[in-house]
mmCIF file with all atom_site columns, C-alpha atoms in Angstrom:
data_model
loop_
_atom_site.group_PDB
_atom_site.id
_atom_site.type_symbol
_atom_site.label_atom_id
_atom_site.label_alt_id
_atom_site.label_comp_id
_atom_site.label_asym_id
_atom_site.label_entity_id
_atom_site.label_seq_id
_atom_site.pdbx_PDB_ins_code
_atom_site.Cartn_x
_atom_site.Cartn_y
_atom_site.Cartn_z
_atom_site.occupancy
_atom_site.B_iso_or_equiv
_atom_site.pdbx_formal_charge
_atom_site.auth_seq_id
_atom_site.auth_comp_id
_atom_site.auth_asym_id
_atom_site.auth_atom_id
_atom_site.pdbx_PDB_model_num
ATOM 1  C CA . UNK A 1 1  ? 21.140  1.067   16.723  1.00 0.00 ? 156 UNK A CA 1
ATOM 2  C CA . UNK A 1 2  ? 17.693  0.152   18.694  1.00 0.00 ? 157 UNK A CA 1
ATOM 3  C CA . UNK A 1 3  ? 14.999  -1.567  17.586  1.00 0.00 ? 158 UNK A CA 1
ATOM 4  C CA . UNK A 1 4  ? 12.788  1.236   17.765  1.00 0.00 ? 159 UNK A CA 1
ATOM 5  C CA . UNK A 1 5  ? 15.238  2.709   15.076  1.00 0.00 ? 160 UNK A CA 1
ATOM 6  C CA . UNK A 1 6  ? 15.544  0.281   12.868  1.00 0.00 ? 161 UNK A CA 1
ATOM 7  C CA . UNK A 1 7  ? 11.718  0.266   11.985  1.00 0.00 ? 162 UNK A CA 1
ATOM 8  C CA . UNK A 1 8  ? 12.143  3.966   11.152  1.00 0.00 ? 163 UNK A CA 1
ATOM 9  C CA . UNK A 1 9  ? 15.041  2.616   8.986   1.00 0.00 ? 164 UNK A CA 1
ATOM 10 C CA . UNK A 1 10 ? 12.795  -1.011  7.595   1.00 0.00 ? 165 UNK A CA 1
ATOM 11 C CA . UNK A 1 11 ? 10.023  1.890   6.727   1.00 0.00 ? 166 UNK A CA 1
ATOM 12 C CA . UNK A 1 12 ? 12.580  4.089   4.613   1.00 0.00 ? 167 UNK A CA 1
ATOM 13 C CA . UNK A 1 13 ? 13.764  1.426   2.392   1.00 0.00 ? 168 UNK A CA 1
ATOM 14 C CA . UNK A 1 14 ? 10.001  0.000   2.202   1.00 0.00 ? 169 UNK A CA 1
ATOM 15 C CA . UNK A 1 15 ? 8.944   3.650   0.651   1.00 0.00 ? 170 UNK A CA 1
ATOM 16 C CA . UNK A 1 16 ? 12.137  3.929   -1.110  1.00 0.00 ? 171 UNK A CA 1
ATOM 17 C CA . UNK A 1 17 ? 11.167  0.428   -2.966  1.00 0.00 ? 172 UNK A CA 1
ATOM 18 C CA . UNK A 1 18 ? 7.741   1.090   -3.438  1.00 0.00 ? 173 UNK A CA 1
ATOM 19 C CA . UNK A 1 19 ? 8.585   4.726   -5.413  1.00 0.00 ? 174 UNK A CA 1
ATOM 20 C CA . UNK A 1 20 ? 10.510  2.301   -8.290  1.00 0.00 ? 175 UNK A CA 1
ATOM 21 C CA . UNK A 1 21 ? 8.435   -0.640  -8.720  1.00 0.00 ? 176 UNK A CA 1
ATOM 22 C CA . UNK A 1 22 ? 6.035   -0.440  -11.717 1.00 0.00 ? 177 UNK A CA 1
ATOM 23 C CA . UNK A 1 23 ? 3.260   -3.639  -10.706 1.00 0.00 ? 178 UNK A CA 1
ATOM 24 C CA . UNK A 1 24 ? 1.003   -1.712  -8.857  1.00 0.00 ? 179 UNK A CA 1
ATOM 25 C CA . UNK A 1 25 ? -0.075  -4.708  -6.551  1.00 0.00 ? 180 UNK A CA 1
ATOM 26 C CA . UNK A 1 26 ? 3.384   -5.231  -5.274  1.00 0.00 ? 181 UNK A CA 1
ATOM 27 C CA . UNK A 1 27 ? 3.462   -1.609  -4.918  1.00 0.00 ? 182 UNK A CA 1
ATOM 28 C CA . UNK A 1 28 ? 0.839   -1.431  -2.966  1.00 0.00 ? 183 UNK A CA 1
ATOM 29 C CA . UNK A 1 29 ? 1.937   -4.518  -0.722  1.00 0.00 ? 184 UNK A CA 1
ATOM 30 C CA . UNK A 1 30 ? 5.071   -2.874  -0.230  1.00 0.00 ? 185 UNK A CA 1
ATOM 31 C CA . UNK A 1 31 ? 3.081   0.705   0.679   1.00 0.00 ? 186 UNK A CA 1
ATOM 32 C CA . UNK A 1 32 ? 1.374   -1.426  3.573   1.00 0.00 ? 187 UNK A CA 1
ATOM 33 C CA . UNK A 1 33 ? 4.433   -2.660  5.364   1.00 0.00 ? 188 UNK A CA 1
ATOM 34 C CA . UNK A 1 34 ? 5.995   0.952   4.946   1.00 0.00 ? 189 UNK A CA 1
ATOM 35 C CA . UNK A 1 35 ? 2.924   2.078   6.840   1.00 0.00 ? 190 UNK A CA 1
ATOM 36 C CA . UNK A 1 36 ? 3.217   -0.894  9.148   1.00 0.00 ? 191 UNK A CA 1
ATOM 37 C CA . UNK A 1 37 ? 6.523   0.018   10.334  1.00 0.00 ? 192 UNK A CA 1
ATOM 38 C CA . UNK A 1 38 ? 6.591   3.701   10.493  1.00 0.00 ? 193 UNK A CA 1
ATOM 39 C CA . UNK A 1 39 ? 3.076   3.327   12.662  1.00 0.00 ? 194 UNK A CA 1
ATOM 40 C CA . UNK A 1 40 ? 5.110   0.840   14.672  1.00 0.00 ? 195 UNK A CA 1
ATOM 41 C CA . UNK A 1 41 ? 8.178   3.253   14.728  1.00 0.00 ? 196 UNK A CA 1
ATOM 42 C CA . UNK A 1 42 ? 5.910   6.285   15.405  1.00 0.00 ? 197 UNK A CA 1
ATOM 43 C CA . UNK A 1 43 ? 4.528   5.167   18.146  1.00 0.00 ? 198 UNK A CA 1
ATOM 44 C CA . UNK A 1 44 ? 7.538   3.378   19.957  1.00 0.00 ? 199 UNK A CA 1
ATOM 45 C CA . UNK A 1 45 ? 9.420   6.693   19.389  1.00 0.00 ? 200 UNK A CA 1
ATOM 46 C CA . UNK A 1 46 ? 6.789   9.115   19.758  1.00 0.00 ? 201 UNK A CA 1
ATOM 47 C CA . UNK A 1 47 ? 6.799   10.948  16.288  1.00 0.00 ? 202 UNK A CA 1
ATOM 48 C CA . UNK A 1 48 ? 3.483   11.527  16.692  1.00 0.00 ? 203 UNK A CA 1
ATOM 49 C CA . UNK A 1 49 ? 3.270   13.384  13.283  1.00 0.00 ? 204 UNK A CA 1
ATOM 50 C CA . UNK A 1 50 ? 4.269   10.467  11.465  1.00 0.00 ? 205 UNK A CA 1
ATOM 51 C CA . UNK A 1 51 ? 2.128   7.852   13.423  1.00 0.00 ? 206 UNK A CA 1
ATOM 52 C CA . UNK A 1 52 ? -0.357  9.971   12.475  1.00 0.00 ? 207 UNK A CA 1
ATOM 53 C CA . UNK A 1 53 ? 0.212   10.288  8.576   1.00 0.00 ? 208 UNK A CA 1
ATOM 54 C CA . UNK A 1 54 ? 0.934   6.583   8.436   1.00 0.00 ? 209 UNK A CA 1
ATOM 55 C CA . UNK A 1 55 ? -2.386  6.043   10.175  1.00 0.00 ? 210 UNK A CA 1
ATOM 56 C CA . UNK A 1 56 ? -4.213  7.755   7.670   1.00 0.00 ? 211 UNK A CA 1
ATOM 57 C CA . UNK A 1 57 ? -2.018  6.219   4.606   1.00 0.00 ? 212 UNK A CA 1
ATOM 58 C CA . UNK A 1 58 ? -2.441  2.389   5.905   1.00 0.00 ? 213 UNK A CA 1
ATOM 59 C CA . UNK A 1 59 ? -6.142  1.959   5.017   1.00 0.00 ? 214 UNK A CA 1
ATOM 60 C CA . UNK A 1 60 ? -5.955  4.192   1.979   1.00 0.00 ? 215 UNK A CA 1
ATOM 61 C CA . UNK A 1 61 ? -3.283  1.999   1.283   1.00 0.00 ? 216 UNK A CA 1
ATOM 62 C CA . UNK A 1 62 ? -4.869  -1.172  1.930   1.00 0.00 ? 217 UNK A CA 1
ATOM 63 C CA . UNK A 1 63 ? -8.497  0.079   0.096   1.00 0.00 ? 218 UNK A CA 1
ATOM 64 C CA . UNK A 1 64 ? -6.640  0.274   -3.021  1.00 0.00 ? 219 UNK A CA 1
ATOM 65 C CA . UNK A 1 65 ? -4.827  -3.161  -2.762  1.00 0.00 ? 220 UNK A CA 1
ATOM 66 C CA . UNK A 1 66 ? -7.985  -4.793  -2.298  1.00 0.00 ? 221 UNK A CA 1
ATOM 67 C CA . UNK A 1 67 ? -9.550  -2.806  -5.357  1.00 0.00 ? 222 UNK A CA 1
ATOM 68 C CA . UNK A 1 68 ? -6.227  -4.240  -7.712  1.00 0.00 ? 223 UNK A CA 1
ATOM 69 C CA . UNK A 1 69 ? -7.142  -7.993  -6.174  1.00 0.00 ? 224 UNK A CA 1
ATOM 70 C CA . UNK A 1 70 ? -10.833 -7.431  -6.826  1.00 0.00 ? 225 UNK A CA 1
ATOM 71 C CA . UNK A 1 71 ? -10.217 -6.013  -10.493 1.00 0.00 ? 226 UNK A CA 1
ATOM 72 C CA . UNK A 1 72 ? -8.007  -9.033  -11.602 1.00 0.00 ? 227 UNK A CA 1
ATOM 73 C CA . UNK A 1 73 ? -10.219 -11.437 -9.994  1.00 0.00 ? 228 UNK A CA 1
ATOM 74 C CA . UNK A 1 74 ? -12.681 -10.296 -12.088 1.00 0.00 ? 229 UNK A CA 1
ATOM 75 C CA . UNK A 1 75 ? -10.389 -9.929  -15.253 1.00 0.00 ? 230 UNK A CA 1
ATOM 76 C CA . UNK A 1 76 ? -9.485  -13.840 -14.486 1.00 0.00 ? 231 UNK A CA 1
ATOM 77 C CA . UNK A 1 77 ? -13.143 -14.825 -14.081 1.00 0.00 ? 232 UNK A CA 1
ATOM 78 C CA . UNK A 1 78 ? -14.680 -12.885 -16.761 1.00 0.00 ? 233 UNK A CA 1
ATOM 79 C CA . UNK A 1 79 ? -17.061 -14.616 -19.394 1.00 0.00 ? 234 UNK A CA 1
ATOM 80 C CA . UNK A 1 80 ? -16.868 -14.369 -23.535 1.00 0.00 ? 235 UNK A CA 1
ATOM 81 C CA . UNK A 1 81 ? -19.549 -11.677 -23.177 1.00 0.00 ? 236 UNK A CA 1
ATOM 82 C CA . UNK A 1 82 ? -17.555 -8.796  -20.994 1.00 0.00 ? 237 UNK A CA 1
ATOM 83 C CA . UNK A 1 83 ? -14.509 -7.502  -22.287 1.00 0.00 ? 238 UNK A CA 1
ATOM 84 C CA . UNK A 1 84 ? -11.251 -6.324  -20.418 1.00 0.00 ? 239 UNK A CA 1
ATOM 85 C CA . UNK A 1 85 ? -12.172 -2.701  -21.365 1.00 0.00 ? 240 UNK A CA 1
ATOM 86 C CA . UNK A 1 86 ? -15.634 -3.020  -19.713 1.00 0.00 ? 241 UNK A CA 1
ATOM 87 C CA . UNK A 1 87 ? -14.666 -4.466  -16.563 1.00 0.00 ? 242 UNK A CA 1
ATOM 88 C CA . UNK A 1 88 ? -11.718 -1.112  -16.458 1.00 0.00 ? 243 UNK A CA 1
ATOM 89 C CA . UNK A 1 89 ? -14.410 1.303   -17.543 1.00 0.00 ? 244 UNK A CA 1
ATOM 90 C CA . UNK A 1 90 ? -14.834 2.410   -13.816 1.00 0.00 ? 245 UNK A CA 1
ATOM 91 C CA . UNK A 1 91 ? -11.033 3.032   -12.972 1.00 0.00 ? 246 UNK A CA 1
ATOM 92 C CA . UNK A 1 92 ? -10.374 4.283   -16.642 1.00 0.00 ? 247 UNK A CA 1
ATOM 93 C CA . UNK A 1 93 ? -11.005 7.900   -15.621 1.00 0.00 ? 248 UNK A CA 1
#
């Protein structure tokens, strides 16, 4: 087995993880490297279909990471005055 092949195969059993975990930040972390190696494995192997899906998925992938970090730093940091369903109000749609 190459390499190149093995990142197709460190990809696969990133997604496959990422479909049963329930914490949506880990989730998402393990969504990232999934797109990290089947970019790296597109490319090396020229399945330019899935470079190109991955491509798209890694910043979507990464937007919505930050937005988790962002909402539990501000969970964390809130004052007496703003409760946890205000700060959600935005995402609670």
């Amino acid at each position: 087995m190459s390499w190149i092949e093995m990142l197709g195969w460190l990809g696969a059993v990133f997604t496959a993880s990422a479909y049963s975990m329930r914490d949506m930040k880990l989730l998402r972390t393990v969504a990232v490297a999934a797109n990290v190696s089947f970019v790296t494995y597109g490319f090396f192997a020229s399945v330019w279909p899935m470079l190109a899906l991955h491509l798209f998925l890694l910043p979507l992938n990464l937007f919505r990471l930050s937005e988790i970090i962002a909402t539990t730093k501000r969970l964390r940091h809130s004052k007496g005055g703003a409760t946890p369903l205000e700060i959600l109000r935005p995402f609670l749609k």
